[in-house]
């Protein structure tokens, strides 16, 4: 059942989350300006190094989806018909000529150049012609626009994961920001009554199934913000209560062994239903990518990491239950 938090605790926790959101998480005007300057500088580098090439710059990820902070990196997707640029070492060389520190990850599912601009002090991940994330960015923008609680709630979750060192899929073997965001959004979809809607079509059409079979992804979803705004008004749960219930859910209620988090469907699926119960460790955390539904966003975390993440949920829940503060659960690991 709904084990409530004492009203006083719930109110003060909500106030603490909002305070952190307003003073430390909401991106500063300065940081937005620095990002703009960086993108201009980057555009100039491209024109200088590849004169006459038509290359479009698309910014995606948290600097545009509403779920970034002043310190978030800038995620950039370049689109161009000059496919030779898909060899990211070419871009790497160009950036280095302009004093950028770079590091290539050429063999990833999405090859990227990781860049650090020592002058503007800003990090960037750049890919070429990999447009899939532009669509999930638009999806997250839509969720953020539907209800005013989404942005502070998701930022509060992300901040906690970064402080507790469980937000590093590539090097830490935990979960990516994108996986955490999926988890947090899905949680808001599964409130009763729900705070967020399901944006994807209920069942795949036969046609869509065929496209999938051809290795194509169905990119459609409901992005009619005008129609969706205020969807969550039937639910009056506070940020404090939501965070507390989120921790409880993943500390004690979610069945890591059998369940799959599906934002696409706005509910839990079973591992068996997705065929994810065979050929992989049963304790792995399953979070379905909403567009490329065969991908598990939790794949980066092994059994031991999942146990660690679960202990973090339990720790946060216990602290809040016993009257602790948001700052306390975010104590640097
Ligand atoms: P942060 O503020 O931590 O940078 P972020 O959302 O920008 O958060 P990144 O790890 O920088 O997270 O990823 C950038 C974007 O790339 C995500 O917002 C998402 O749109 C996309 N992305 C990341 N991982 C995946 C994935 N496994 N599948 C599809 N898209 C992904
Ligand atoms: Mg990012």
mmCIF file of C-alpha atoms and ligand atoms in Angstrom:
data_model
loop_
_atom_site.group_PDB
_atom_site.id
_atom_site.type_symbol
_atom_site.label_atom_id
_atom_site.label_comp_id
_atom_site.label_asym_id
_atom_site.label_seq_id
_atom_site.Cartn_x
_atom_site.Cartn_y
_atom_site.Cartn_z
ATOM 1 C CA UNK A 1 0.000 0.000 0.000
ATOM 2 C CA UNK A 2 0.868 3.641 0.042
ATOM 3 C CA UNK A 3 3.062 3.994 3.079
ATOM 4 C CA UNK A 4 2.931 7.736 3.441
ATOM 5 C CA UNK A 5 5.633 10.052 4.544
ATOM 6 C CA UNK A 6 4.592 12.247 7.475
ATOM 7 C CA UNK A 7 3.065 15.450 6.094
ATOM 8 C CA UNK A 8 5.731 17.642 7.660
ATOM 9 C CA UNK A 9 8.549 15.569 6.180
ATOM 10 C CA UNK A 10 6.894 15.496 2.762
ATOM 11 C CA UNK A 11 6.494 19.278 2.727
ATOM 12 C CA UNK A 12 10.049 20.008 3.795
ATOM 13 C CA UNK A 13 11.482 17.443 1.360
ATOM 14 C CA UNK A 14 9.527 19.063 -1.475
ATOM 15 C CA UNK A 15 10.888 22.464 -0.458
ATOM 16 C CA UNK A 16 14.455 21.087 -0.351
ATOM 17 C CA UNK A 17 14.138 19.570 -3.830
ATOM 18 C CA UNK A 18 12.762 22.816 -5.249
ATOM 19 C CA UNK A 19 15.482 24.803 -3.534
ATOM 20 C CA UNK A 20 18.243 22.595 -4.980
ATOM 21 C CA UNK A 21 16.534 22.696 -8.372
ATOM 22 C CA UNK A 22 16.332 26.480 -8.429
ATOM 23 C CA UNK A 23 19.751 27.233 -6.993
ATOM 24 C CA UNK A 24 21.944 24.399 -8.295
ATOM 25 C CA UNK A 25 20.285 22.319 -10.984
ATOM 26 C CA UNK A 26 18.409 24.761 -13.214
ATOM 27 C CA UNK A 27 20.990 25.881 -15.818
ATOM 28 C CA UNK A 28 22.377 29.382 -15.276
ATOM 29 C CA UNK A 29 22.068 32.051 -17.966
ATOM 30 C CA UNK A 30 25.876 32.046 -18.126
ATOM 31 C CA UNK A 31 26.083 28.341 -18.863
ATOM 32 C CA UNK A 32 23.509 28.633 -21.641
ATOM 33 C CA UNK A 33 25.527 31.470 -23.146
ATOM 34 C CA UNK A 34 28.756 29.436 -22.983
ATOM 35 C CA UNK A 35 27.044 26.548 -24.786
ATOM 36 C CA UNK A 36 25.813 28.924 -27.482
ATOM 37 C CA UNK A 37 29.319 30.344 -27.898
ATOM 38 C CA UNK A 38 30.798 26.855 -28.125
ATOM 39 C CA UNK A 39 28.383 25.842 -30.875
ATOM 40 C CA UNK A 40 29.249 28.981 -32.854
ATOM 41 C CA UNK A 41 32.952 28.282 -32.425
ATOM 42 C CA UNK A 42 32.423 24.680 -33.507
ATOM 43 C CA UNK A 43 30.497 25.817 -36.609
ATOM 44 C CA UNK A 44 33.399 28.099 -37.516
ATOM 45 C CA UNK A 45 35.870 25.219 -37.165
ATOM 46 C CA UNK A 46 33.780 23.092 -39.532
ATOM 47 C CA UNK A 47 33.583 25.845 -42.152
ATOM 48 C CA UNK A 48 37.333 26.453 -41.873
ATOM 49 C CA UNK A 49 38.398 22.800 -42.013
ATOM 50 C CA UNK A 50 35.827 21.526 -44.501
ATOM 51 C CA UNK A 51 35.199 24.508 -46.768
ATOM 52 C CA UNK A 52 32.263 24.108 -49.110
ATOM 53 C CA UNK A 53 30.933 20.982 -47.350
ATOM 54 C CA UNK A 54 27.345 21.069 -46.340
ATOM 55 C CA UNK A 55 27.259 19.960 -42.710
ATOM 56 C CA UNK A 56 24.297 20.561 -40.383
ATOM 57 C CA UNK A 57 24.732 20.834 -36.636
ATOM 58 C CA UNK A 58 21.981 19.389 -34.428
ATOM 59 C CA UNK A 59 22.185 19.781 -30.680
ATOM 60 C CA UNK A 60 20.445 17.009 -28.726
ATOM 61 C CA UNK A 61 20.512 15.467 -25.233
ATOM 62 C CA UNK A 62 20.186 17.327 -21.979
ATOM 63 C CA UNK A 63 21.233 20.770 -23.207
ATOM 64 C CA UNK A 64 17.982 20.898 -25.187
ATOM 65 C CA UNK A 65 15.600 18.371 -23.590
ATOM 66 C CA UNK A 66 15.111 20.400 -20.397
ATOM 67 C CA UNK A 67 16.909 17.830 -18.233
ATOM 68 C CA UNK A 68 20.389 19.359 -18.169
ATOM 69 C CA UNK A 69 22.274 21.449 -15.623
ATOM 70 C CA UNK A 70 24.912 24.156 -15.991
ATOM 71 C CA UNK A 71 27.531 21.429 -15.998
ATOM 72 C CA UNK A 72 25.979 19.108 -18.587
ATOM 73 C CA UNK A 73 27.918 18.443 -21.761
ATOM 74 C CA UNK A 74 26.730 19.458 -25.228
ATOM 75 C CA UNK A 75 25.648 16.520 -27.375
ATOM 76 C CA UNK A 76 26.004 17.213 -31.080
ATOM 77 C CA UNK A 77 24.940 15.252 -34.140
ATOM 78 C CA UNK A 78 26.337 16.314 -37.494
ATOM 79 C CA UNK A 79 24.426 15.399 -40.610
ATOM 80 C CA UNK A 80 26.122 15.505 -43.978
ATOM 81 C CA UNK A 81 26.192 13.754 -47.332
ATOM 82 C CA UNK A 82 29.993 13.805 -47.116
ATOM 83 C CA UNK A 83 30.080 10.334 -45.661
ATOM 84 C CA UNK A 84 33.854 10.421 -45.344
ATOM 85 C CA UNK A 85 33.178 12.511 -42.217
ATOM 86 C CA UNK A 86 31.614 9.409 -40.608
ATOM 87 C CA UNK A 87 35.212 8.360 -40.034
ATOM 88 C CA UNK A 88 35.398 10.333 -36.806
ATOM 89 C CA UNK A 89 39.199 10.553 -36.892
ATOM 90 C CA UNK A 90 38.802 13.167 -39.614
ATOM 91 C CA UNK A 91 36.759 15.346 -37.269
ATOM 92 C CA UNK A 92 39.175 14.551 -34.464
ATOM 93 C CA UNK A 93 42.089 15.938 -36.483
ATOM 94 C CA UNK A 94 40.195 19.093 -37.381
ATOM 95 C CA UNK A 95 39.244 19.778 -33.762
ATOM 96 C CA UNK A 96 42.788 19.265 -32.519
ATOM 97 C CA UNK A 97 44.081 21.892 -34.927
ATOM 98 C CA UNK A 98 41.894 24.330 -33.031
ATOM 99 C CA UNK A 99 43.245 23.413 -29.612
ATOM 100 C CA UNK A 100 40.407 21.166 -28.590
ATOM 101 C CA UNK A 101 41.317 18.185 -26.426
ATOM 102 C CA UNK A 102 39.751 15.130 -27.975
ATOM 103 C CA UNK A 103 39.299 11.433 -27.476
ATOM 104 C CA UNK A 104 37.759 9.094 -30.043
ATOM 105 C CA UNK A 105 35.454 6.183 -29.334
ATOM 106 C CA UNK A 106 35.334 4.715 -32.835
ATOM 107 C CA UNK A 107 33.983 1.246 -32.127
ATOM 108 C CA UNK A 108 30.943 2.164 -30.022
ATOM 109 C CA UNK A 109 27.431 1.499 -31.322
ATOM 110 C CA UNK A 110 27.451 5.228 -32.038
ATOM 111 C CA UNK A 111 31.047 6.281 -32.747
ATOM 112 C CA UNK A 112 31.830 9.651 -31.165
ATOM 113 C CA UNK A 113 34.534 12.205 -30.640
ATOM 114 C CA UNK A 114 34.624 13.351 -27.035
ATOM 115 C CA UNK A 115 35.816 16.927 -26.881
ATOM 116 C CA UNK A 116 36.947 19.271 -24.151
ATOM 117 C CA UNK A 117 37.292 22.952 -24.937
ATOM 118 C CA UNK A 118 39.867 24.279 -22.448
ATOM 119 C CA UNK A 119 39.035 27.891 -23.300
ATOM 120 C CA UNK A 120 35.276 27.701 -22.730
ATOM 121 C CA UNK A 121 35.658 24.823 -20.286
ATOM 122 C CA UNK A 122 32.945 22.730 -21.847
ATOM 123 C CA UNK A 123 32.658 19.069 -22.858
ATOM 124 C CA UNK A 124 30.965 17.784 -25.965
ATOM 125 C CA UNK A 125 30.148 14.404 -27.544
ATOM 126 C CA UNK A 126 29.953 14.588 -31.323
ATOM 127 C CA UNK A 127 28.630 11.941 -33.704
ATOM 128 C CA UNK A 128 28.130 11.996 -37.449
ATOM 129 C CA UNK A 129 24.897 10.965 -39.192
ATOM 130 C CA UNK A 130 23.487 9.125 -36.189
ATOM 131 C CA UNK A 131 20.136 10.844 -35.930
ATOM 132 C CA UNK A 132 18.245 8.392 -33.694
ATOM 133 C CA UNK A 133 18.868 10.399 -30.524
ATOM 134 C CA UNK A 134 17.315 13.496 -32.091
ATOM 135 C CA UNK A 135 13.972 11.691 -31.856
ATOM 136 C CA UNK A 136 14.297 10.564 -28.254
ATOM 137 C CA UNK A 137 15.371 14.119 -27.400
ATOM 138 C CA UNK A 138 12.101 15.411 -28.881
ATOM 139 C CA UNK A 139 10.247 12.725 -26.917
ATOM 140 C CA UNK A 140 11.840 13.858 -23.637
ATOM 141 C CA UNK A 141 11.064 17.508 -24.491
ATOM 142 C CA UNK A 142 7.441 16.454 -24.873
ATOM 143 C CA UNK A 143 7.336 14.734 -21.473
ATOM 144 C CA UNK A 144 8.943 17.767 -19.838
ATOM 145 C CA UNK A 145 6.286 20.048 -21.334
ATOM 146 C CA UNK A 146 3.345 17.922 -20.115
ATOM 147 C CA UNK A 147 3.688 18.504 -16.359
ATOM 148 C CA UNK A 148 5.631 20.998 -14.277
ATOM 149 C CA UNK A 149 6.902 18.325 -11.895
ATOM 150 C CA UNK A 150 8.828 16.398 -14.554
ATOM 151 C CA UNK A 151 11.806 18.716 -14.828
ATOM 152 C CA UNK A 152 12.551 19.146 -11.090
ATOM 153 C CA UNK A 153 11.802 15.470 -10.395
ATOM 154 C CA UNK A 154 14.065 14.066 -13.107
ATOM 155 C CA UNK A 155 16.827 16.575 -12.328
ATOM 156 C CA UNK A 156 16.620 15.628 -8.647
ATOM 157 C CA UNK A 157 16.995 11.946 -9.573
ATOM 158 C CA UNK A 158 19.899 12.636 -11.966
ATOM 159 C CA UNK A 159 21.667 14.798 -9.388
ATOM 160 C CA UNK A 160 21.369 12.038 -6.788
ATOM 161 C CA UNK A 161 22.787 9.439 -9.232
ATOM 162 C CA UNK A 162 25.753 11.671 -10.061
ATOM 163 C CA UNK A 163 26.530 12.377 -6.407
ATOM 164 C CA UNK A 164 26.325 8.685 -5.555
ATOM 165 C CA UNK A 165 28.477 7.630 -8.500
ATOM 166 C CA UNK A 166 25.861 5.425 -10.152
ATOM 167 C CA UNK A 167 25.594 7.469 -13.370
ATOM 168 C CA UNK A 168 28.441 6.197 -15.514
ATOM 169 C CA UNK A 169 27.632 3.469 -18.008
ATOM 170 C CA UNK A 170 30.856 3.673 -20.003
ATOM 171 C CA UNK A 171 33.512 3.632 -17.289
ATOM 172 C CA UNK A 172 31.682 2.953 -14.041
ATOM 173 C CA UNK A 173 29.610 0.017 -15.259
ATOM 174 C CA UNK A 174 26.449 1.524 -13.790
ATOM 175 C CA UNK A 175 23.658 3.279 -15.755
ATOM 176 C CA UNK A 176 23.726 6.140 -18.278
ATOM 177 C CA UNK A 177 21.852 9.395 -17.752
ATOM 178 C CA UNK A 178 19.482 8.293 -20.488
ATOM 179 C CA UNK A 179 18.695 5.043 -18.639
ATOM 180 C CA UNK A 180 18.031 6.989 -15.410
ATOM 181 C CA UNK A 181 15.804 9.450 -17.242
ATOM 182 C CA UNK A 182 13.815 6.558 -18.713
ATOM 183 C CA UNK A 183 13.378 5.089 -15.251
ATOM 184 C CA UNK A 184 12.210 8.395 -13.764
ATOM 185 C CA UNK A 185 9.781 9.200 -16.604
ATOM 186 C CA UNK A 186 8.362 5.671 -16.511
ATOM 187 C CA UNK A 187 7.782 6.073 -12.784
ATOM 188 C CA UNK A 188 5.678 9.178 -13.463
ATOM 189 C CA UNK A 189 3.698 7.270 -16.105
ATOM 190 C CA UNK A 190 2.856 4.534 -13.611
ATOM 191 C CA UNK A 191 1.486 6.728 -10.811
ATOM 192 C CA UNK A 192 -2.175 6.294 -10.034
ATOM 193 C CA UNK A 193 -3.589 8.451 -11.541
ATOM 194 C CA UNK A 194 -0.699 8.883 -13.980
ATOM 195 C CA UNK A 195 1.304 12.105 -14.190
ATOM 196 C CA UNK A 196 2.636 11.341 -17.671
ATOM 197 C CA UNK A 197 0.941 9.727 -20.671
ATOM 198 C CA UNK A 198 2.079 6.966 -22.991
ATOM 199 C CA UNK A 199 3.226 8.737 -26.151
ATOM 200 C CA UNK A 200 3.795 5.737 -28.383
ATOM 201 C CA UNK A 201 1.153 3.931 -30.416
ATOM 202 C CA UNK A 202 -0.537 1.175 -28.390
ATOM 203 C CA UNK A 203 0.459 -1.770 -30.514
ATOM 204 C CA UNK A 204 2.699 -1.911 -33.497
ATOM 205 C CA UNK A 205 0.905 -1.939 -36.831
ATOM 206 C CA UNK A 206 1.673 -4.790 -39.169
ATOM 207 C CA UNK A 207 3.456 -2.288 -41.347
ATOM 208 C CA UNK A 208 5.616 -1.137 -38.465
ATOM 209 C CA UNK A 209 6.441 -4.754 -37.676
ATOM 210 C CA UNK A 210 7.610 -5.171 -41.258
ATOM 211 C CA UNK A 211 9.775 -2.056 -41.002
ATOM 212 C CA UNK A 212 11.275 -3.468 -37.817
ATOM 213 C CA UNK A 213 12.012 -6.689 -39.622
ATOM 214 C CA UNK A 214 13.894 -4.624 -42.169
ATOM 215 C CA UNK A 215 15.930 -3.161 -39.358
ATOM 216 C CA UNK A 216 14.109 0.152 -39.398
ATOM 217 C CA UNK A 217 12.804 1.867 -36.312
ATOM 218 C CA UNK A 218 9.284 3.227 -35.920
ATOM 219 C CA UNK A 219 9.930 6.815 -34.884
ATOM 220 C CA UNK A 220 6.330 7.941 -34.458
ATOM 221 C CA UNK A 221 4.965 9.151 -31.133
ATOM 222 C CA UNK A 222 2.434 11.693 -29.929
ATOM 223 C CA UNK A 223 4.198 15.041 -29.681
ATOM 224 C CA UNK A 224 1.044 17.153 -29.569
ATOM 225 C CA UNK A 225 2.002 19.180 -26.516
ATOM 226 C CA UNK A 226 -1.054 21.411 -26.809
ATOM 227 C CA UNK A 227 -3.300 18.388 -26.388
ATOM 228 C CA UNK A 228 -1.187 16.704 -23.675
ATOM 229 C CA UNK A 229 -0.539 19.657 -21.415
ATOM 230 C CA UNK A 230 -2.199 19.230 -18.017
ATOM 231 C CA UNK A 231 -2.485 15.460 -18.554
ATOM 232 C CA UNK A 232 -1.299 14.913 -14.975
ATOM 233 C CA UNK A 233 -3.597 17.357 -13.230
ATOM 234 C CA UNK A 234 -5.650 14.523 -11.689
ATOM 235 C CA UNK A 235 -2.583 13.594 -9.647
ATOM 236 C CA UNK A 236 -1.561 15.974 -6.889
ATOM 237 C CA UNK A 237 1.437 14.105 -5.480
ATOM 238 C CA UNK A 238 4.261 16.363 -4.322
ATOM 239 C CA UNK A 239 7.881 16.201 -5.485
ATOM 240 C CA UNK A 240 8.907 15.035 -2.029
ATOM 241 C CA UNK A 241 6.445 12.193 -1.979
ATOM 242 C CA UNK A 242 7.310 11.198 -5.551
ATOM 243 C CA UNK A 243 11.012 10.971 -4.804
ATOM 244 C CA UNK A 244 10.340 8.943 -1.670
ATOM 245 C CA UNK A 245 8.002 6.580 -3.556
ATOM 246 C CA UNK A 246 10.509 6.288 -6.417
ATOM 247 C CA UNK A 247 13.192 5.063 -4.018
ATOM 248 C CA UNK A 248 10.768 2.659 -2.356
ATOM 249 C CA UNK A 249 9.693 1.221 -5.700
ATOM 250 C CA UNK A 250 13.221 0.363 -6.822
ATOM 251 C CA UNK A 251 14.432 -0.593 -3.361
ATOM 252 C CA UNK A 252 11.659 -3.054 -2.527
ATOM 253 C CA UNK A 253 8.868 -3.370 -5.085
ATOM 254 C CA UNK A 254 10.383 -3.763 -8.546
ATOM 255 C CA UNK A 255 11.270 -7.366 -9.318
ATOM 256 C CA UNK A 256 14.706 -7.129 -10.909
ATOM 257 C CA UNK A 257 14.619 -10.835 -11.744
ATOM 258 C CA UNK A 258 11.508 -10.840 -13.941
ATOM 259 C CA UNK A 259 10.412 -7.300 -14.824
ATOM 260 C CA UNK A 260 11.318 -4.905 -17.635
ATOM 261 C CA UNK A 261 10.775 -1.139 -17.418
ATOM 262 C CA UNK A 262 9.007 -0.023 -20.603
ATOM 263 C CA UNK A 263 8.478 3.679 -21.154
ATOM 264 C CA UNK A 264 7.145 2.892 -24.605
ATOM 265 C CA UNK A 265 4.233 0.975 -23.041
ATOM 266 C CA UNK A 266 3.990 2.907 -19.780
ATOM 267 C CA UNK A 267 4.027 -0.287 -17.739
ATOM 268 C CA UNK A 268 6.253 -3.182 -16.759
ATOM 269 C CA UNK A 269 6.755 -5.996 -19.222
ATOM 270 C CA UNK A 270 8.125 -9.390 -18.301
ATOM 271 C CA UNK A 271 11.574 -10.530 -19.323
ATOM 272 C CA UNK A 272 9.953 -13.704 -20.663
ATOM 273 C CA UNK A 273 7.618 -11.698 -22.890
ATOM 274 C CA UNK A 274 10.581 -9.942 -24.462
ATOM 275 C CA UNK A 275 12.708 -13.056 -24.652
ATOM 276 C CA UNK A 276 15.111 -11.394 -22.248
ATOM 277 C CA UNK A 277 14.953 -14.283 -19.781
ATOM 278 C CA UNK A 278 17.325 -16.488 -21.717
ATOM 279 C CA UNK A 279 20.987 -16.094 -22.462
ATOM 280 C CA UNK A 280 21.674 -13.324 -19.988
ATOM 281 C CA UNK A 281 22.210 -13.097 -16.233
ATOM 282 C CA UNK A 282 18.855 -13.024 -14.454
ATOM 283 C CA UNK A 283 19.842 -10.187 -12.136
ATOM 284 C CA UNK A 284 20.512 -7.704 -14.907
ATOM 285 C CA UNK A 285 18.457 -4.481 -14.801
ATOM 286 C CA UNK A 286 16.114 -4.353 -17.823
ATOM 287 C CA UNK A 287 15.089 -0.960 -19.187
ATOM 288 C CA UNK A 288 13.722 -1.101 -22.731
ATOM 289 C CA UNK A 289 14.870 1.621 -25.138
ATOM 290 C CA UNK A 290 11.580 3.201 -26.252
ATOM 291 C CA UNK A 291 12.357 3.308 -29.997
ATOM 292 C CA UNK A 292 14.934 0.562 -30.529
ATOM 293 C CA UNK A 293 12.991 -1.834 -28.342
ATOM 294 C CA UNK A 294 15.497 -4.668 -28.701
ATOM 295 C CA UNK A 295 18.073 -2.614 -26.758
ATOM 296 C CA UNK A 296 18.387 -2.829 -22.975
ATOM 297 C CA UNK A 297 19.532 0.496 -21.506
ATOM 298 C CA UNK A 298 20.552 -1.386 -18.386
ATOM 299 C CA UNK A 299 23.031 -3.645 -20.169
ATOM 300 C CA UNK A 300 26.033 -1.684 -18.855
ATOM 301 C CA UNK A 301 25.395 -2.755 -15.254
ATOM 302 C CA UNK A 302 26.394 -6.280 -14.273
ATOM 303 C CA UNK A 303 24.982 -8.305 -11.370
ATOM 304 C CA UNK A 304 27.245 -6.676 -8.814
ATOM 305 C CA UNK A 305 26.539 -3.176 -10.113
ATOM 306 C CA UNK A 306 22.781 -3.808 -9.991
ATOM 307 C CA UNK A 307 23.113 -4.947 -6.380
ATOM 308 C CA UNK A 308 25.011 -1.728 -5.638
ATOM 309 C CA UNK A 309 22.357 0.391 -7.336
ATOM 310 C CA UNK A 310 19.647 -1.367 -5.370
ATOM 311 C CA UNK A 311 21.498 -0.695 -2.133
ATOM 312 C CA UNK A 312 21.630 2.990 -3.099
ATOM 313 C CA UNK A 313 17.837 2.980 -3.512
ATOM 314 C CA UNK A 314 17.490 1.350 -0.096
ATOM 315 C CA UNK A 315 19.885 3.821 1.479
ATOM 316 C CA UNK A 316 18.053 6.840 0.041
ATOM 317 C CA UNK A 317 14.674 5.424 1.046
ATOM 318 C CA UNK A 318 15.809 4.746 4.598
ATOM 319 C CA UNK A 319 17.300 8.220 5.013
ATOM 320 C CA UNK A 320 14.098 9.907 3.833
ATOM 321 C CA UNK A 321 11.854 7.619 5.880
ATOM 322 C CA UNK A 322 13.836 8.524 8.980
ATOM 323 C CA UNK A 323 13.424 12.228 8.356
ATOM 324 C CA UNK A 324 16.718 12.922 6.562
ATOM 325 C CA UNK A 325 17.152 15.619 3.931
ATOM 326 C CA UNK A 326 17.637 15.652 0.176
ATOM 327 C CA UNK A 327 21.203 16.915 0.742
ATOM 328 C CA UNK A 328 21.876 13.915 2.934
ATOM 329 C CA UNK A 329 20.812 11.388 0.318
ATOM 330 C CA UNK A 330 23.057 13.254 -2.156
ATOM 331 C CA UNK A 331 26.116 13.171 0.065
ATOM 332 C CA UNK A 332 29.095 12.678 -2.263
ATOM 333 C CA UNK A 333 30.098 9.048 -2.376
HETATM 334 P P1 LIG B 1 23.719 14.536 -19.113
HETATM 335 O O1 LIG B 1 23.123 15.782 -18.547
HETATM 336 O O2 LIG B 1 24.219 13.604 -18.076
HETATM 337 O O3 LIG B 1 24.714 14.812 -20.194
HETATM 338 P P2 LIG B 1 22.152 13.432 -21.286
HETATM 339 O O4 LIG B 1 20.692 13.081 -21.395
HETATM 340 O O5 LIG B 1 22.639 14.487 -22.221
HETATM 341 O O6 LIG B 1 22.454 13.776 -19.765
HETATM 342 P P3 LIG B 1 24.176 11.726 -22.433
HETATM 343 O O7 LIG B 1 24.807 10.507 -21.889
HETATM 344 O O8 LIG B 1 25.038 12.928 -22.673
HETATM 345 O O9 LIG B 1 22.968 12.102 -21.466
HETATM 346 O O10 LIG B 1 23.442 11.295 -23.758
HETATM 347 C C1 LIG B 1 22.959 12.279 -24.632
HETATM 348 C C2 LIG B 1 21.714 11.845 -25.347
HETATM 349 O O11 LIG B 1 21.997 10.736 -26.194
HETATM 350 C C3 LIG B 1 20.562 11.372 -24.464
HETATM 351 O O12 LIG B 1 19.800 12.427 -23.941
HETATM 352 C C4 LIG B 1 19.781 10.564 -25.464
HETATM 353 O O13 LIG B 1 19.035 11.428 -26.295
HETATM 354 C C5 LIG B 1 20.870 9.919 -26.309
HETATM 355 N N1 LIG B 1 21.224 8.564 -25.836
HETATM 356 C C6 LIG B 1 22.131 8.232 -24.898
HETATM 357 N N2 LIG B 1 22.210 6.900 -24.746
HETATM 358 C C7 LIG B 1 21.324 6.377 -25.630
HETATM 359 C C8 LIG B 1 20.934 5.042 -25.982
HETATM 360 N N3 LIG B 1 21.465 3.967 -25.393
HETATM 361 N N4 LIG B 1 19.999 4.885 -26.938
HETATM 362 C C9 LIG B 1 19.459 5.940 -27.550
HETATM 363 N N5 LIG B 1 19.779 7.219 -27.266
HETATM 364 C C10 LIG B 1 20.703 7.435 -26.329
HETATM 365 MG MG1 LIG B 2 24.676 15.026 -22.382
#
